[in-house]
Tab-separated table of C-alpha atoms and ligand atoms in Angstrom:
chain	number	residue	atom	x	y	z
B	29	UNK	CA	187.749	65.733	143.144
B	30	UNK	CA	184.728	63.718	144.099
B	31	UNK	CA	183.725	60.557	142.271
B	32	UNK	CA	180.122	60.816	143.341
B	33	UNK	CA	177.944	60.328	140.284
B	34	UNK	CA	176.016	63.415	139.382
B	35	UNK	CA	172.300	63.218	138.934
B	36	UNK	CA	170.655	64.114	135.715
B	37	UNK	CA	168.878	67.445	135.970
B	38	UNK	CA	166.324	66.593	133.372
B	39	UNK	CA	164.712	63.891	135.465
B	40	UNK	CA	164.133	66.115	138.392
B	41	UNK	CA	160.473	66.982	138.059
B	42	UNK	CA	159.113	63.519	137.486
B	43	UNK	CA	161.858	61.293	138.764
B	44	UNK	CA	161.237	58.983	141.701
B	45	UNK	CA	161.360	60.548	145.105
B	46	UNK	CA	164.638	60.148	146.899
B	47	UNK	CA	163.753	60.899	150.483
B	48	UNK	CA	167.286	60.670	151.866
B	49	UNK	CA	168.397	63.547	149.735
B	50	UNK	CA	165.964	66.064	150.978
B	51	UNK	CA	163.946	64.810	153.894
B	52	UNK	CA	164.495	67.208	156.731
B	53	UNK	CA	165.150	65.702	160.119
B	54	UNK	CA	163.750	62.385	159.076
B	55	UNK	CA	163.978	59.515	161.448
B	56	UNK	CA	166.384	57.048	159.792
B	57	UNK	CA	164.321	54.113	161.017
B	58	UNK	CA	161.330	55.464	159.229
B	59	UNK	CA	160.569	54.445	155.687
B	60	UNK	CA	158.810	57.316	154.074
B	61	UNK	CA	157.941	57.253	150.452
B	62	UNK	CA	155.324	58.772	148.271
B	63	UNK	CA	152.963	55.825	148.617
B	64	UNK	CA	153.248	55.410	152.368
B	65	UNK	CA	150.108	56.756	153.953
B	66	UNK	CA	150.802	59.818	156.056
B	67	UNK	CA	150.998	58.775	159.619
B	68	UNK	CA	148.675	60.652	161.818
B	69	UNK	CA	147.387	63.154	159.297
B	70	UNK	CA	144.100	62.918	157.477
B	71	UNK	CA	143.852	64.536	154.054
B	72	UNK	CA	142.037	67.456	155.639
B	73	UNK	CA	144.828	67.883	158.176
B	74	UNK	CA	147.440	67.733	155.449
B	75	UNK	CA	145.796	70.572	153.570
B	76	UNK	CA	145.382	72.501	156.773
B	77	UNK	CA	149.069	72.159	157.703
B	78	UNK	CA	150.058	73.050	154.187
B	79	UNK	CA	147.927	76.188	154.102
B	80	UNK	CA	148.414	77.349	157.667
B	81	UNK	CA	152.041	76.406	158.306
B	82	UNK	CA	153.729	76.200	154.904
B	83	UNK	CA	152.095	78.805	152.680
B	84	UNK	CA	152.752	81.776	155.011
B	85	UNK	CA	156.475	81.347	154.307
B	86	UNK	CA	156.189	81.433	150.540
B	87	UNK	CA	157.521	84.972	150.110
B	88	UNK	CA	160.578	84.211	152.257
B	89	UNK	CA	161.071	80.984	150.331
B	90	UNK	CA	160.828	82.780	147.014
B	91	UNK	CA	163.268	85.430	148.157
B	92	UNK	CA	165.694	82.729	149.300
B	93	UNK	CA	165.314	80.867	145.999
B	94	UNK	CA	165.879	84.046	144.042
B	95	UNK	CA	168.981	84.966	146.040
B	96	UNK	CA	170.373	81.453	145.541
B	97	UNK	CA	169.652	81.088	141.835
B	98	UNK	CA	169.759	84.808	140.909
B	99	UNK	CA	167.205	83.941	138.258
B	100	UNK	CA	163.418	84.353	138.324
B	101	UNK	CA	162.556	81.243	136.329
B	102	UNK	CA	164.849	79.054	138.396
B	103	UNK	CA	163.423	80.575	141.563
B	104	UNK	CA	159.899	79.747	140.364
B	105	UNK	CA	160.821	76.139	139.627
B	106	UNK	CA	162.730	75.733	142.859
B	107	UNK	CA	159.904	77.068	145.021
B	108	UNK	CA	157.346	74.939	143.237
B	109	UNK	CA	159.455	71.780	143.568
B	110	UNK	CA	160.034	72.529	147.235
B	111	UNK	CA	156.356	72.954	148.045
B	112	UNK	CA	155.388	69.829	146.147
B	113	UNK	CA	158.043	67.854	148.005
B	114	UNK	CA	156.906	69.366	151.281
B	115	UNK	CA	153.371	68.208	150.610
B	116	UNK	CA	154.415	64.763	149.470
B	117	UNK	CA	156.476	64.246	152.605
B	118	UNK	CA	154.232	66.118	154.970
B	119	UNK	CA	153.984	63.038	157.189
B	120	UNK	CA	157.560	63.585	158.276
B	121	UNK	CA	156.745	67.102	159.402
B	122	UNK	CA	155.747	67.347	163.011
B	123	UNK	CA	152.896	69.778	163.351
B	124	UNK	CA	153.700	72.825	165.432
B	125	UNK	CA	157.480	72.570	164.941
B	126	UNK	CA	159.543	75.053	162.962
B	127	UNK	CA	157.931	74.849	159.528
B	128	UNK	CA	160.031	77.652	158.105
B	129	UNK	CA	163.326	75.932	158.935
B	130	UNK	CA	161.942	72.637	157.611
B	131	UNK	CA	160.951	74.229	154.303
B	132	UNK	CA	164.230	76.108	153.963
B	133	UNK	CA	166.086	72.873	154.424
B	134	UNK	CA	164.139	71.171	151.657
B	135	UNK	CA	164.682	74.143	149.363
B	136	UNK	CA	168.399	74.309	150.042
B	137	UNK	CA	168.797	70.564	149.415
B	138	UNK	CA	166.793	70.785	146.203
B	139	UNK	CA	168.969	73.640	145.101
B	140	UNK	CA	172.141	71.666	145.731
B	141	UNK	CA	170.828	68.534	144.063
B	142	UNK	CA	169.052	70.012	141.089
B	143	UNK	CA	169.818	73.631	140.439
B	144	UNK	CA	173.334	74.341	141.464
B	145	UNK	CA	174.868	72.895	138.347
B	146	UNK	CA	172.803	75.002	135.992
B	147	UNK	CA	172.637	78.151	138.076
B	148	UNK	CA	174.610	81.155	137.009
B	149	UNK	CA	177.171	80.626	139.668
B	150	UNK	CA	179.961	83.109	139.026
B	151	UNK	CA	182.701	82.011	141.359
B	152	UNK	CA	183.517	78.323	141.336
B	153	UNK	CA	185.344	77.423	144.466
B	154	UNK	CA	186.336	74.067	145.751
B	155	UNK	CA	183.908	73.785	148.593
B	156	UNK	CA	185.913	71.239	150.573
B	157	UNK	CA	189.002	73.346	150.212
B	158	UNK	CA	187.308	76.483	151.423
B	159	UNK	CA	185.803	74.735	154.407
B	160	UNK	CA	189.095	73.204	155.464
B	161	UNK	CA	190.958	76.448	155.138
B	162	UNK	CA	188.469	78.490	157.057
B	163	UNK	CA	188.025	76.010	159.824
B	164	UNK	CA	191.722	75.926	160.457
B	165	UNK	CA	193.635	78.084	162.889
B	166	UNK	CA	194.626	80.394	160.060
B	167	UNK	CA	191.119	81.756	159.990
B	168	UNK	CA	191.451	82.717	163.637
B	169	UNK	CA	194.125	85.276	162.954
B	170	UNK	CA	192.433	86.594	159.857
B	171	UNK	CA	192.835	90.312	159.398
B	172	UNK	CA	189.816	92.537	159.611
B	173	UNK	CA	188.692	94.246	156.441
B	174	UNK	CA	189.732	97.845	156.152
B	175	UNK	CA	186.387	99.492	155.591
B	176	UNK	CA	184.678	102.271	157.463
B	177	UNK	CA	181.048	102.335	158.528
B	178	UNK	CA	180.549	105.768	156.937
B	179	UNK	CA	181.620	104.498	153.532
B	180	UNK	CA	178.987	101.750	153.439
B	181	UNK	CA	176.177	103.945	154.735
B	182	UNK	CA	175.636	105.424	151.254
B	183	UNK	CA	175.446	102.094	149.449
B	184	UNK	CA	172.062	101.208	148.010
B	185	UNK	CA	170.224	97.909	147.871
B	186	UNK	CA	171.272	97.060	144.318
B	187	UNK	CA	174.920	97.416	145.161
B	188	UNK	CA	174.549	95.218	148.217
B	189	UNK	CA	172.692	92.626	146.155
B	190	UNK	CA	175.411	92.612	143.509
B	191	UNK	CA	178.109	92.246	146.144
B	192	UNK	CA	176.178	89.431	147.793
B	193	UNK	CA	175.585	87.653	144.485
B	194	UNK	CA	179.279	87.682	143.751
B	195	UNK	CA	180.014	85.499	146.784
B	196	UNK	CA	180.326	81.718	146.411
B	197	UNK	CA	176.940	80.188	147.089
B	198	UNK	CA	177.814	78.607	150.436
B	199	UNK	CA	178.867	81.937	151.819
B	200	UNK	CA	175.884	83.697	150.270
B	201	UNK	CA	173.584	81.161	151.876
B	202	UNK	CA	174.702	81.744	155.460
B	203	UNK	CA	174.354	85.499	155.064
B	204	UNK	CA	170.855	85.180	153.636
B	205	UNK	CA	169.768	82.794	156.370
B	206	UNK	CA	171.219	84.863	159.185
B	207	UNK	CA	170.911	88.486	158.154
B	208	UNK	CA	167.978	88.471	155.780
B	209	UNK	CA	165.859	85.688	157.256
B	210	UNK	CA	166.927	86.006	160.880
B	211	UNK	CA	167.456	82.315	161.600
B	212	UNK	CA	169.407	81.434	164.741
B	213	UNK	CA	172.739	79.615	164.434
B	214	UNK	CA	171.038	76.490	165.702
B	215	UNK	CA	168.347	76.659	163.036
B	216	UNK	CA	170.989	77.326	160.400
B	217	UNK	CA	172.942	74.277	161.546
B	218	UNK	CA	169.831	72.150	160.982
B	219	UNK	CA	168.992	73.708	157.635
B	220	UNK	CA	172.542	73.294	156.341
B	221	UNK	CA	173.441	69.993	158.052
B	222	UNK	CA	176.598	71.412	159.560
B	223	UNK	CA	177.752	71.896	163.167
B	224	UNK	CA	177.146	75.244	164.850
B	225	UNK	CA	180.896	75.896	164.947
B	226	UNK	CA	180.962	75.644	161.171
B	227	UNK	CA	177.977	77.986	160.891
B	228	UNK	CA	179.871	80.520	162.969
B	229	UNK	CA	183.129	80.285	161.037
B	230	UNK	CA	181.431	80.228	157.633
B	231	UNK	CA	179.380	83.265	158.535
B	232	UNK	CA	182.460	85.052	159.765
B	233	UNK	CA	184.311	84.292	156.558
B	234	UNK	CA	181.301	85.202	154.425
B	235	UNK	CA	181.029	88.596	156.060
B	236	UNK	CA	184.683	89.316	155.536
B	237	UNK	CA	184.298	88.452	151.848
B	238	UNK	CA	181.205	90.637	151.606
B	239	UNK	CA	183.000	93.533	153.241
B	240	UNK	CA	185.835	93.164	150.743
B	241	UNK	CA	183.295	93.476	147.916
B	242	UNK	CA	181.616	96.443	149.583
B	243	UNK	CA	184.971	98.090	150.093
B	244	UNK	CA	185.606	97.807	146.365
B	245	UNK	CA	182.278	99.524	145.716
B	246	UNK	CA	182.873	102.171	148.306
B	247	UNK	CA	186.345	102.952	147.004
B	248	UNK	CA	185.203	103.110	143.374
B	249	UNK	CA	182.543	105.616	144.448
B	250	UNK	CA	185.153	107.623	146.317
B	251	UNK	CA	187.320	107.549	143.231
B	252	UNK	CA	184.477	108.875	141.091
B	253	UNK	CA	183.757	111.687	143.505
B	254	UNK	CA	187.380	112.734	143.498
B	255	UNK	CA	187.418	112.771	139.713
B	256	UNK	CA	184.281	114.869	139.480
B	257	UNK	CA	185.756	117.594	141.624
Q	4	UNK	CA	190.717	105.191	175.035
Q	5	UNK	CA	192.805	102.426	173.485
Q	6	UNK	CA	193.918	103.239	169.956
Q	7	UNK	CA	195.075	99.733	169.198
Q	8	UNK	CA	193.375	96.403	169.824
Q	9	UNK	CA	195.588	93.380	170.370
Q	10	UNK	CA	192.830	90.867	169.895
Q	11	UNK	CA	190.723	92.358	167.135
Q	12	UNK	CA	190.070	88.998	165.451
Q	13	UNK	CA	188.435	87.695	168.627
Q	14	UNK	CA	186.679	91.000	169.234
Q	15	UNK	CA	185.208	90.868	165.739
Q	16	UNK	CA	183.811	87.390	166.364
Q	17	UNK	CA	182.266	88.528	169.632
Q	18	UNK	CA	180.774	91.602	168.000
Q	19	UNK	CA	179.121	89.424	165.357
Q	20	UNK	CA	177.746	87.100	168.031
Q	21	UNK	CA	176.215	90.081	169.800
Q	22	UNK	CA	174.666	91.537	166.655
Q	23	UNK	CA	173.299	88.107	165.759
Q	24	UNK	CA	171.788	87.748	169.224
Q	25	UNK	CA	173.927	84.691	169.908
Q	26	UNK	CA	176.263	85.968	172.635
Q	27	UNK	CA	176.142	84.589	176.152
Q	28	UNK	CA	175.791	86.952	179.120
Q	29	UNK	CA	179.446	86.437	179.918
Q	30	UNK	CA	180.488	87.375	176.381
Q	31	UNK	CA	178.228	90.424	176.499
Q	32	UNK	CA	179.914	91.726	179.626
Q	33	UNK	CA	183.361	91.201	178.164
Q	34	UNK	CA	182.641	92.960	174.889
Q	35	UNK	CA	180.706	95.767	176.510
Q	36	UNK	CA	183.751	96.708	178.554
Q	37	UNK	CA	185.852	96.715	175.409
Q	38	UNK	CA	183.318	98.796	173.508
Q	39	UNK	CA	183.713	101.582	176.006
Q	40	UNK	CA	187.466	101.775	175.918
Q	41	UNK	CA	188.793	100.468	172.608
Q	42	UNK	CA	188.519	102.673	169.523
Q	43	UNK	CA	189.179	99.940	166.904
Q	44	UNK	CA	186.448	97.812	168.522
Q	45	UNK	CA	183.961	100.675	168.498
Q	46	UNK	CA	184.651	101.201	164.803
Q	47	UNK	CA	184.346	97.483	164.098
Q	48	UNK	CA	181.038	97.382	165.910
Q	49	UNK	CA	179.704	100.294	163.858
Q	50	UNK	CA	180.817	98.713	160.607
Q	51	UNK	CA	179.340	95.298	161.406
Q	52	UNK	CA	176.086	96.928	162.452
Q	53	UNK	CA	175.957	99.011	159.281
Q	54	UNK	CA	176.616	96.003	157.039
Q	55	UNK	CA	173.950	93.968	158.800
Q	56	UNK	CA	171.467	96.798	158.382
Q	57	UNK	CA	172.311	97.053	154.698
Q	58	UNK	CA	171.273	93.429	154.342
Q	59	UNK	CA	168.206	93.544	156.556
Q	60	UNK	CA	166.778	96.887	155.473
Q	61	UNK	CA	168.157	98.059	152.178
Q	62	UNK	CA	167.967	94.970	150.042
Q	63	UNK	CA	164.823	94.474	148.020
Q	64	UNK	CA	162.779	91.464	149.086
Q	65	UNK	CA	161.362	89.523	146.184
Q	66	UNK	CA	157.810	88.357	146.733
Q	67	UNK	CA	156.414	85.155	145.319
Q	68	UNK	CA	154.435	85.798	142.116
Q	69	UNK	CA	150.670	85.279	142.550
Q	70	UNK	CA	150.676	82.952	139.561
Q	71	UNK	CA	153.125	80.622	141.283
Q	72	UNK	CA	151.023	80.528	144.451
Q	73	UNK	CA	148.005	79.580	142.355
Q	74	UNK	CA	149.937	76.895	140.482
Q	75	UNK	CA	151.235	75.330	143.673
Q	76	UNK	CA	147.783	75.280	145.248
Q	77	UNK	CA	146.210	73.625	142.250
Q	78	UNK	CA	149.019	71.067	141.951
Q	79	UNK	CA	148.547	70.142	145.605
Q	80	UNK	CA	144.817	69.662	145.182
Q	81	UNK	CA	145.403	67.261	142.308
Q	82	UNK	CA	147.511	64.996	144.549
Q	83	UNK	CA	144.722	63.313	146.472
E	23	ZN	ZN1	189.318	95.379	171.233
């Protein structure tokens, strides 16, 4: 599909920084690289920002990384890479702004650039294809999933997690950001680099897919109960 | 009570906006009226709310291992 050259995973930890690929909300006129002195921040301030504004989000970041990679080792690496990048490019972070969204954006970009290829991604979908389809008018008339609230009320966390993990990663991501992390659509648009309209339609589609998976669970449980009687 | 909704796709979108805290006042008024008189919409609302609660409350949250926190902190200190 795309003729974009793929980057080599193995270089990721020590390779040269490529700010454009992960710098959140960077000013395009600004040349930021690892050896540019941080503008405005002394070393002491950098550590303070890191500890006071970045570290408090580490559990959320780890949870996000784990839900994306579905693997503990990958989640460890991803979180570590993200925090090291965040520190290296701390000069592009404006103190007092939304640190959590900034960090999530770095993590999500690192995941796409470095981890997606090797992650245990079950369903390979053509991303472009999915986006085009679900942004079209067809999505507007999409049928609602035939599932009742009572039948999901007995589902447990593991079953929800399995259903969530079975979604293509782009759909999984919007659900995690919205429902688990509570980001607003506007924050999600910034984290994902997509317009708010796309956030809305992707979320809508993701939830319909999730409900289809949950319906399969719920009906298999119903089937079991019938058989036991 | 309406037993059939002619615009359930739109209603579903509105319901999600409300549950996500993204609906405008105008949208709220419109959906609220529907939620009092339209059975399919009431059921949709309950389902969407239940699914959202599954995700927010019933899924295990993984915490960052202490060892990783320590590693990150020491790597940062070695930067300067
Ligand atoms: Zn309705």
